[in-house]
Amino acid sequence: MESYKKLLLANKAWVKDKLDVREDYFLRMADDQTPEFLWIGCSDSRVPAEDITGTEPGELFVHRNIANQVIHTDFNMLSVLQYAVEVLKVKHVIVCGHYGCGGVKNALSHKHLGLINKWLRHIKDVYRIHEHELEGIADTDRRLRRLVELNVQEQVWHLAETSMIQHAWHTDQRPHIHGWVYDLHTGYLNDLLMLTPDTRIDDIYKFNFDD
Ligand SMILES: [Zn+2]
């Protein structure tokens, strides 16, 4: 059988499973979505957001790109963020990276990979900002793991620097922004940091909403 046909067959079995539990499963699901979480994760096929968090359809609003980047000129990510924060009014935004990330690994190399180099360039910036700490780590694997963590941390701060997040913090005291790293070897999530609406950010990134 061609491999894609397996997916269509699995879909039929999945529908049956859901209907066996609740016959109105899809009727309820089609009504509306009220997810509490926005998930910004890596496109890597080994990090399925719903599976690793035990969430069901309807619970996570998801954006994925290579190496879970939050780039201020990325209209795709920004549109997802705006819709999640302003319309869906999510309570939590989660940036989830993962150890062994190919994007982060390639950013550490000098390989010319074409267009993807432009995207990974942002991770090289993270490296430069934390160069002192990273170059103090002799073991290559450990250095890569640390860069994965620092990359997540930087993307969390990038979110806090957006006008959407600052406005929601100012008017609605939400969302919390979380930085997590998924470990492919154990299946566990490593909870790295959380920013709350009272977080102080660098003055240069602040927007005024009072006038
Ligand atoms: Zn990745």
PDB file of C-alpha atoms and ligand atoms in Angstrom:
ATOM      1  CA  MET A   1       0.000   0.000   0.000  1.00  0.00           C
ATOM      2  CA  GLU A   2       1.219   3.506  -0.739  1.00  0.00           C
ATOM      3  CA  SER A   3       2.165   5.164   2.511  1.00  0.00           C
ATOM      4  CA  TYR A   4      -0.239   8.090   2.236  1.00  0.00           C
ATOM      5  CA  LYS A   5      -3.203   5.694   2.021  1.00  0.00           C
ATOM      6  CA  LYS A   6      -2.363   4.502   5.516  1.00  0.00           C
ATOM      7  CA  LEU A   7      -3.156   8.024   6.748  1.00  0.00           C
ATOM      8  CA  LEU A   8      -6.592   8.059   5.138  1.00  0.00           C
ATOM      9  CA  LEU A   9      -7.393   4.646   6.585  1.00  0.00           C
ATOM     10  CA  ALA A  10      -6.184   5.714  10.016  1.00  0.00           C
ATOM     11  CA  ASN A  11      -8.466   8.734   9.756  1.00  0.00           C
ATOM     12  CA  LYS A  12     -11.491   6.464   9.305  1.00  0.00           C
ATOM     13  CA  ALA A  13     -10.504   4.420  12.351  1.00  0.00           C
ATOM     14  CA  TRP A  14      -9.982   7.616  14.386  1.00  0.00           C
ATOM     15  CA  VAL A  15     -13.453   8.928  13.502  1.00  0.00           C
ATOM     16  CA  LYS A  16     -14.939   5.598  14.567  1.00  0.00           C
ATOM     17  CA  ASP A  17     -13.069   5.699  17.900  1.00  0.00           C
ATOM     18  CA  LYS A  18     -14.303   9.202  18.642  1.00  0.00           C
ATOM     19  CA  LEU A  19     -17.904   8.409  17.717  1.00  0.00           C
ATOM     20  CA  ASP A  20     -17.819   5.242  19.836  1.00  0.00           C
ATOM     21  CA  VAL A  21     -17.077   7.404  22.886  1.00  0.00           C
ATOM     22  CA  ARG A  22     -19.449  10.277  22.041  1.00  0.00           C
ATOM     23  CA  GLU A  23     -21.739  10.197  19.054  1.00  0.00           C
ATOM     24  CA  ASP A  24     -21.973  14.026  18.995  1.00  0.00           C
ATOM     25  CA  TYR A  25     -18.146  14.447  19.176  1.00  0.00           C
ATOM     26  CA  PHE A  26     -17.806  16.216  15.828  1.00  0.00           C
ATOM     27  CA  LEU A  27     -21.031  18.213  16.173  1.00  0.00           C
ATOM     28  CA  ARG A  28     -19.693  19.733  19.400  1.00  0.00           C
ATOM     29  CA  MET A  29     -16.255  20.299  17.880  1.00  0.00           C
ATOM     30  CA  ALA A  30     -17.647  22.079  14.810  1.00  0.00           C
ATOM     31  CA  ASP A  31     -19.486  24.685  16.929  1.00  0.00           C
ATOM     32  CA  ASP A  32     -16.553  26.895  17.885  1.00  0.00           C
ATOM     33  CA  GLN A  33     -13.039  26.806  19.309  1.00  0.00           C
ATOM     34  CA  THR A  34     -12.130  28.154  22.726  1.00  0.00           C
ATOM     35  CA  PRO A  35      -8.519  27.055  23.246  1.00  0.00           C
ATOM     36  CA  GLU A  36      -6.758  28.300  26.371  1.00  0.00           C
ATOM     37  CA  PHE A  37      -3.268  27.859  24.936  1.00  0.00           C
ATOM     38  CA  LEU A  38      -1.263  29.114  21.986  1.00  0.00           C
ATOM     39  CA  TRP A  39       1.545  26.696  21.162  1.00  0.00           C
ATOM     40  CA  ILE A  40       4.555  27.918  19.183  1.00  0.00           C
ATOM     41  CA  GLY A  41       6.662  24.869  18.459  1.00  0.00           C
ATOM     42  CA  CYS A  42       9.202  23.400  16.052  1.00  0.00           C
ATOM     43  CA  SER A  43       8.038  21.790  12.781  1.00  0.00           C
ATOM     44  CA  ASP A  44      10.016  18.653  13.719  1.00  0.00           C
ATOM     45  CA  SER A  45       7.851  15.551  13.165  1.00  0.00           C
ATOM     46  CA  ARG A  46       8.929  14.085  16.516  1.00  0.00           C
ATOM     47  CA  VAL A  47       7.326  16.840  18.598  1.00  0.00           C
ATOM     48  CA  PRO A  48       3.557  16.480  18.176  1.00  0.00           C
ATOM     49  CA  ALA A  49       2.082  19.216  20.382  1.00  0.00           C
ATOM     50  CA  GLU A  50      -1.188  17.499  21.293  1.00  0.00           C
ATOM     51  CA  ASP A  51       0.314  14.066  21.947  1.00  0.00           C
ATOM     52  CA  ILE A  52       3.044  15.216  24.322  1.00  0.00           C
ATOM     53  CA  THR A  53       0.677  17.431  26.301  1.00  0.00           C
ATOM     54  CA  GLY A  54      -2.258  15.003  26.376  1.00  0.00           C
ATOM     55  CA  THR A  55      -4.532  17.616  24.818  1.00  0.00           C
ATOM     56  CA  GLU A  56      -7.527  17.043  22.575  1.00  0.00           C
ATOM     57  CA  PRO A  57      -8.634  18.881  19.437  1.00  0.00           C
ATOM     58  CA  GLY A  58      -9.944  22.273  20.513  1.00  0.00           C
ATOM     59  CA  GLU A  59      -7.448  22.791  23.338  1.00  0.00           C
ATOM     60  CA  LEU A  60      -4.343  24.109  21.569  1.00  0.00           C
ATOM     61  CA  PHE A  61      -4.058  26.842  18.962  1.00  0.00           C
ATOM     62  CA  VAL A  62      -0.879  25.861  17.135  1.00  0.00           C
ATOM     63  CA  HIS A  63       1.834  27.588  15.147  1.00  0.00           C
ATOM     64  CA  ARG A  64       4.934  25.648  14.151  1.00  0.00           C
ATOM     65  CA  ASN A  65       8.016  26.653  12.213  1.00  0.00           C
ATOM     66  CA  ILE A  66      11.622  25.534  12.022  1.00  0.00           C
ATOM     67  CA  ALA A  67      13.251  25.942  15.457  1.00  0.00           C
ATOM     68  CA  ASN A  68      10.168  27.632  17.008  1.00  0.00           C
ATOM     69  CA  GLN A  69      11.118  31.162  16.031  1.00  0.00           C
ATOM     70  CA  VAL A  70       9.326  34.360  17.038  1.00  0.00           C
ATOM     71  CA  ILE A  71      10.485  36.857  14.427  1.00  0.00           C
ATOM     72  CA  HIS A  72       9.068  40.361  14.531  1.00  0.00           C
ATOM     73  CA  THR A  73       8.559  40.635  10.783  1.00  0.00           C
ATOM     74  CA  ASP A  74       6.997  37.185  10.327  1.00  0.00           C
ATOM     75  CA  PHE A  75       3.384  38.021   9.428  1.00  0.00           C
ATOM     76  CA  ASN A  76       2.388  34.386   9.661  1.00  0.00           C
ATOM     77  CA  MET A  77       3.465  34.073  13.299  1.00  0.00           C
ATOM     78  CA  LEU A  78       2.231  37.592  14.132  1.00  0.00           C
ATOM     79  CA  SER A  79      -1.207  36.918  12.652  1.00  0.00           C
ATOM     80  CA  VAL A  80      -1.497  33.702  14.659  1.00  0.00           C
ATOM     81  CA  LEU A  81      -0.378  35.571  17.774  1.00  0.00           C
ATOM     82  CA  GLN A  82      -2.811  38.428  17.268  1.00  0.00           C
ATOM     83  CA  TYR A  83      -5.759  36.131  16.635  1.00  0.00           C
ATOM     84  CA  ALA A  84      -4.894  33.941  19.624  1.00  0.00           C
ATOM     85  CA  VAL A  85      -4.388  36.848  22.020  1.00  0.00           C
ATOM     86  CA  GLU A  86      -7.033  39.313  20.846  1.00  0.00           C
ATOM     87  CA  VAL A  87      -9.834  37.104  19.534  1.00  0.00           C
ATOM     88  CA  LEU A  88      -9.442  33.723  21.224  1.00  0.00           C
ATOM     89  CA  LYS A  89      -8.101  35.435  24.357  1.00  0.00           C
ATOM     90  CA  VAL A  90      -5.740  32.606  25.262  1.00  0.00           C
ATOM     91  CA  LYS A  91      -4.493  32.514  28.832  1.00  0.00           C
ATOM     92  CA  HIS A  92      -1.106  30.993  28.058  1.00  0.00           C
ATOM     93  CA  VAL A  93       1.374  31.196  25.205  1.00  0.00           C
ATOM     94  CA  ILE A  94       3.911  28.374  25.144  1.00  0.00           C
ATOM     95  CA  VAL A  95       7.132  28.424  23.145  1.00  0.00           C
ATOM     96  CA  CYS A  96       8.332  24.839  22.979  1.00  0.00           C
ATOM     97  CA  GLY A  97      11.740  23.888  21.607  1.00  0.00           C
ATOM     98  CA  HIS A  98      13.346  20.478  21.733  1.00  0.00           C
ATOM     99  CA  TYR A  99      16.773  19.028  22.398  1.00  0.00           C
ATOM    100  CA  GLY A 100      18.340  17.634  19.226  1.00  0.00           C
ATOM    101  CA  CYS A 101      16.715  20.370  17.103  1.00  0.00           C
ATOM    102  CA  GLY A 102      18.094  20.151  13.544  1.00  0.00           C
ATOM    103  CA  GLY A 103      17.466  23.865  12.999  1.00  0.00           C
ATOM    104  CA  VAL A 104      19.528  24.854  16.010  1.00  0.00           C
ATOM    105  CA  LYS A 105      22.229  22.322  15.101  1.00  0.00           C
ATOM    106  CA  ASN A 106      22.557  23.669  11.565  1.00  0.00           C
ATOM    107  CA  ALA A 107      22.656  27.240  12.830  1.00  0.00           C
ATOM    108  CA  LEU A 108      25.782  26.236  14.768  1.00  0.00           C
ATOM    109  CA  SER A 109      27.426  25.011  11.580  1.00  0.00           C
ATOM    110  CA  HIS A 110      28.833  26.908   8.608  1.00  0.00           C
ATOM    111  CA  LYS A 111      26.947  24.874   6.000  1.00  0.00           C
ATOM    112  CA  HIS A 112      25.392  26.755   3.116  1.00  0.00           C
ATOM    113  CA  LEU A 113      21.858  25.384   2.908  1.00  0.00           C
ATOM    114  CA  GLY A 114      20.177  27.999   0.720  1.00  0.00           C
ATOM    115  CA  LEU A 115      17.081  29.883   1.868  1.00  0.00           C
ATOM    116  CA  ILE A 116      16.970  28.139   5.235  1.00  0.00           C
ATOM    117  CA  ASN A 117      20.206  29.959   6.120  1.00  0.00           C
ATOM    118  CA  LYS A 118      18.171  33.189   6.242  1.00  0.00           C
ATOM    119  CA  TRP A 119      15.786  31.679   8.772  1.00  0.00           C
ATOM    120  CA  LEU A 120      18.525  30.081  10.879  1.00  0.00           C
ATOM    121  CA  ARG A 121      20.423  33.354  10.934  1.00  0.00           C
ATOM    122  CA  HIS A 122      18.182  34.368  13.852  1.00  0.00           C
ATOM    123  CA  ILE A 123      19.601  31.501  15.910  1.00  0.00           C
ATOM    124  CA  LYS A 124      23.122  32.631  15.110  1.00  0.00           C
ATOM    125  CA  ASP A 125      22.087  35.939  16.704  1.00  0.00           C
ATOM    126  CA  VAL A 126      21.020  34.051  19.837  1.00  0.00           C
ATOM    127  CA  TYR A 127      24.441  32.374  19.821  1.00  0.00           C
ATOM    128  CA  ARG A 128      26.226  35.721  19.549  1.00  0.00           C
ATOM    129  CA  ILE A 129      24.235  37.220  22.435  1.00  0.00           C
ATOM    130  CA  HIS A 130      25.163  34.257  24.664  1.00  0.00           C
ATOM    131  CA  GLU A 131      28.564  33.540  23.128  1.00  0.00           C
ATOM    132  CA  HIS A 132      30.467  33.872  26.366  1.00  0.00           C
ATOM    133  CA  GLU A 133      28.390  31.263  28.196  1.00  0.00           C
ATOM    134  CA  LEU A 134      28.205  28.895  25.205  1.00  0.00           C
ATOM    135  CA  GLU A 135      31.908  28.923  24.427  1.00  0.00           C
ATOM    136  CA  GLY A 136      32.591  28.048  28.048  1.00  0.00           C
ATOM    137  CA  ILE A 137      30.882  24.680  27.453  1.00  0.00           C
ATOM    138  CA  ALA A 138      33.496  22.293  26.048  1.00  0.00           C
ATOM    139  CA  ASP A 139      31.194  19.367  25.274  1.00  0.00           C
ATOM    140  CA  THR A 140      29.496  19.877  21.871  1.00  0.00           C
ATOM    141  CA  ASP A 141      26.270  18.080  22.818  1.00  0.00           C
ATOM    142  CA  ARG A 142      25.909  20.051  26.028  1.00  0.00           C
ATOM    143  CA  ARG A 143      26.583  23.281  24.174  1.00  0.00           C
ATOM    144  CA  LEU A 144      23.880  22.410  21.638  1.00  0.00           C
ATOM    145  CA  ARG A 145      21.409  21.587  24.419  1.00  0.00           C
ATOM    146  CA  ARG A 146      22.126  24.909  26.077  1.00  0.00           C
ATOM    147  CA  LEU A 147      21.652  26.778  22.799  1.00  0.00           C
ATOM    148  CA  VAL A 148      18.269  25.054  22.389  1.00  0.00           C
ATOM    149  CA  GLU A 149      17.296  26.395  25.831  1.00  0.00           C
ATOM    150  CA  LEU A 150      18.635  29.890  25.156  1.00  0.00           C
ATOM    151  CA  ASN A 151      16.823  29.941  21.826  1.00  0.00           C
ATOM    152  CA  VAL A 152      13.510  29.215  23.583  1.00  0.00           C
ATOM    153  CA  GLN A 153      14.283  31.844  26.199  1.00  0.00           C
ATOM    154  CA  GLU A 154      14.997  34.491  23.547  1.00  0.00           C
ATOM    155  CA  GLN A 155      11.765  33.687  21.667  1.00  0.00           C
ATOM    156  CA  VAL A 156       9.785  34.074  24.911  1.00  0.00           C
ATOM    157  CA  TRP A 157      11.283  37.553  25.326  1.00  0.00           C
ATOM    158  CA  HIS A 158      10.551  38.348  21.682  1.00  0.00           C
ATOM    159  CA  LEU A 159       6.883  37.661  22.439  1.00  0.00           C
ATOM    160  CA  ALA A 160       6.977  40.039  25.400  1.00  0.00           C
ATOM    161  CA  GLU A 161       8.392  42.697  23.084  1.00  0.00           C
ATOM    162  CA  THR A 162       5.376  42.582  20.730  1.00  0.00           C
ATOM    163  CA  SER A 163       2.629  45.200  20.963  1.00  0.00           C
ATOM    164  CA  MET A 164      -0.018  42.438  21.075  1.00  0.00           C
ATOM    165  CA  ILE A 165       1.347  40.855  24.221  1.00  0.00           C
ATOM    166  CA  GLN A 166       2.051  44.181  25.902  1.00  0.00           C
ATOM    167  CA  HIS A 167      -1.460  45.419  25.143  1.00  0.00           C
ATOM    168  CA  ALA A 168      -3.056  42.253  26.524  1.00  0.00           C
ATOM    169  CA  TRP A 169      -0.856  42.492  29.626  1.00  0.00           C
ATOM    170  CA  HIS A 170      -1.880  46.121  30.067  1.00  0.00           C
ATOM    171  CA  THR A 171      -5.633  45.699  29.591  1.00  0.00           C
ATOM    172  CA  ASP A 172      -6.343  42.123  30.576  1.00  0.00           C
ATOM    173  CA  GLN A 173      -3.491  40.838  32.786  1.00  0.00           C
ATOM    174  CA  ARG A 174      -2.931  37.869  30.507  1.00  0.00           C
ATOM    175  CA  PRO A 175      -1.436  35.771  28.955  1.00  0.00           C
ATOM    176  CA  HIS A 176       1.381  34.070  30.791  1.00  0.00           C
ATOM    177  CA  ILE A 177       4.260  33.246  28.440  1.00  0.00           C
ATOM    178  CA  HIS A 178       6.073  29.973  28.967  1.00  0.00           C
ATOM    179  CA  GLY A 179       9.334  28.561  27.634  1.00  0.00           C
ATOM    180  CA  TRP A 180       9.560  24.781  27.519  1.00  0.00           C
ATOM    181  CA  VAL A 181      11.981  22.273  26.006  1.00  0.00           C
ATOM    182  CA  TYR A 182      10.911  18.789  24.980  1.00  0.00           C
ATOM    183  CA  ASP A 183      13.384  15.948  25.463  1.00  0.00           C
ATOM    184  CA  LEU A 184      13.154  13.463  22.584  1.00  0.00           C
ATOM    185  CA  HIS A 185      15.001  10.832  24.631  1.00  0.00           C
ATOM    186  CA  THR A 186      12.697  10.824  27.659  1.00  0.00           C
ATOM    187  CA  GLY A 187       9.433  12.336  26.449  1.00  0.00           C
ATOM    188  CA  TYR A 188       9.455  14.872  29.270  1.00  0.00           C
ATOM    189  CA  LEU A 189       9.001  18.632  28.968  1.00  0.00           C
ATOM    190  CA  ASN A 190      11.524  20.839  30.733  1.00  0.00           C
ATOM    191  CA  ASP A 191       9.784  23.944  32.133  1.00  0.00           C
ATOM    192  CA  LEU A 192      12.423  26.682  31.685  1.00  0.00           C
ATOM    193  CA  LEU A 193      10.789  30.013  32.347  1.00  0.00           C
ATOM    194  CA  MET A 194       7.524  31.907  32.617  1.00  0.00           C
ATOM    195  CA  LEU A 195       6.804  35.602  32.102  1.00  0.00           C
ATOM    196  CA  THR A 196       3.761  37.086  33.850  1.00  0.00           C
ATOM    197  CA  PRO A 197       1.917  40.309  32.924  1.00  0.00           C
ATOM    198  CA  ASP A 198       3.878  42.309  35.520  1.00  0.00           C
ATOM    199  CA  THR A 199       7.213  41.418  33.860  1.00  0.00           C
ATOM    200  CA  ARG A 200       9.537  44.365  33.324  1.00  0.00           C
ATOM    201  CA  ILE A 201      10.925  44.506  29.823  1.00  0.00           C
ATOM    202  CA  ASP A 202      13.729  46.610  28.389  1.00  0.00           C
ATOM    203  CA  ASP A 203      12.593  50.199  28.054  1.00  0.00           C
ATOM    204  CA  ILE A 204      13.420  50.419  24.361  1.00  0.00           C
ATOM    205  CA  TYR A 205      10.817  47.722  23.560  1.00  0.00           C
ATOM    206  CA  LYS A 206       7.976  49.264  25.579  1.00  0.00           C
ATOM    207  CA  PHE A 207       4.782  50.619  24.017  1.00  0.00           C
ATOM    208  CA  ASN A 208       2.530  53.192  25.701  1.00  0.00           C
ATOM    209  CA  PHE A 209      -1.190  52.495  25.649  1.00  0.00           C
ATOM    210  CA  ASP A 210      -2.436  55.247  27.952  1.00  0.00           C
ATOM    211  CA  ASP A 211      -2.804  58.109  25.490  1.00  0.00           C
TER     212      ASP A 211
HETATM  213 ZN    ZN B   1      13.483  21.445  15.822  1.00  0.00          ZN
END
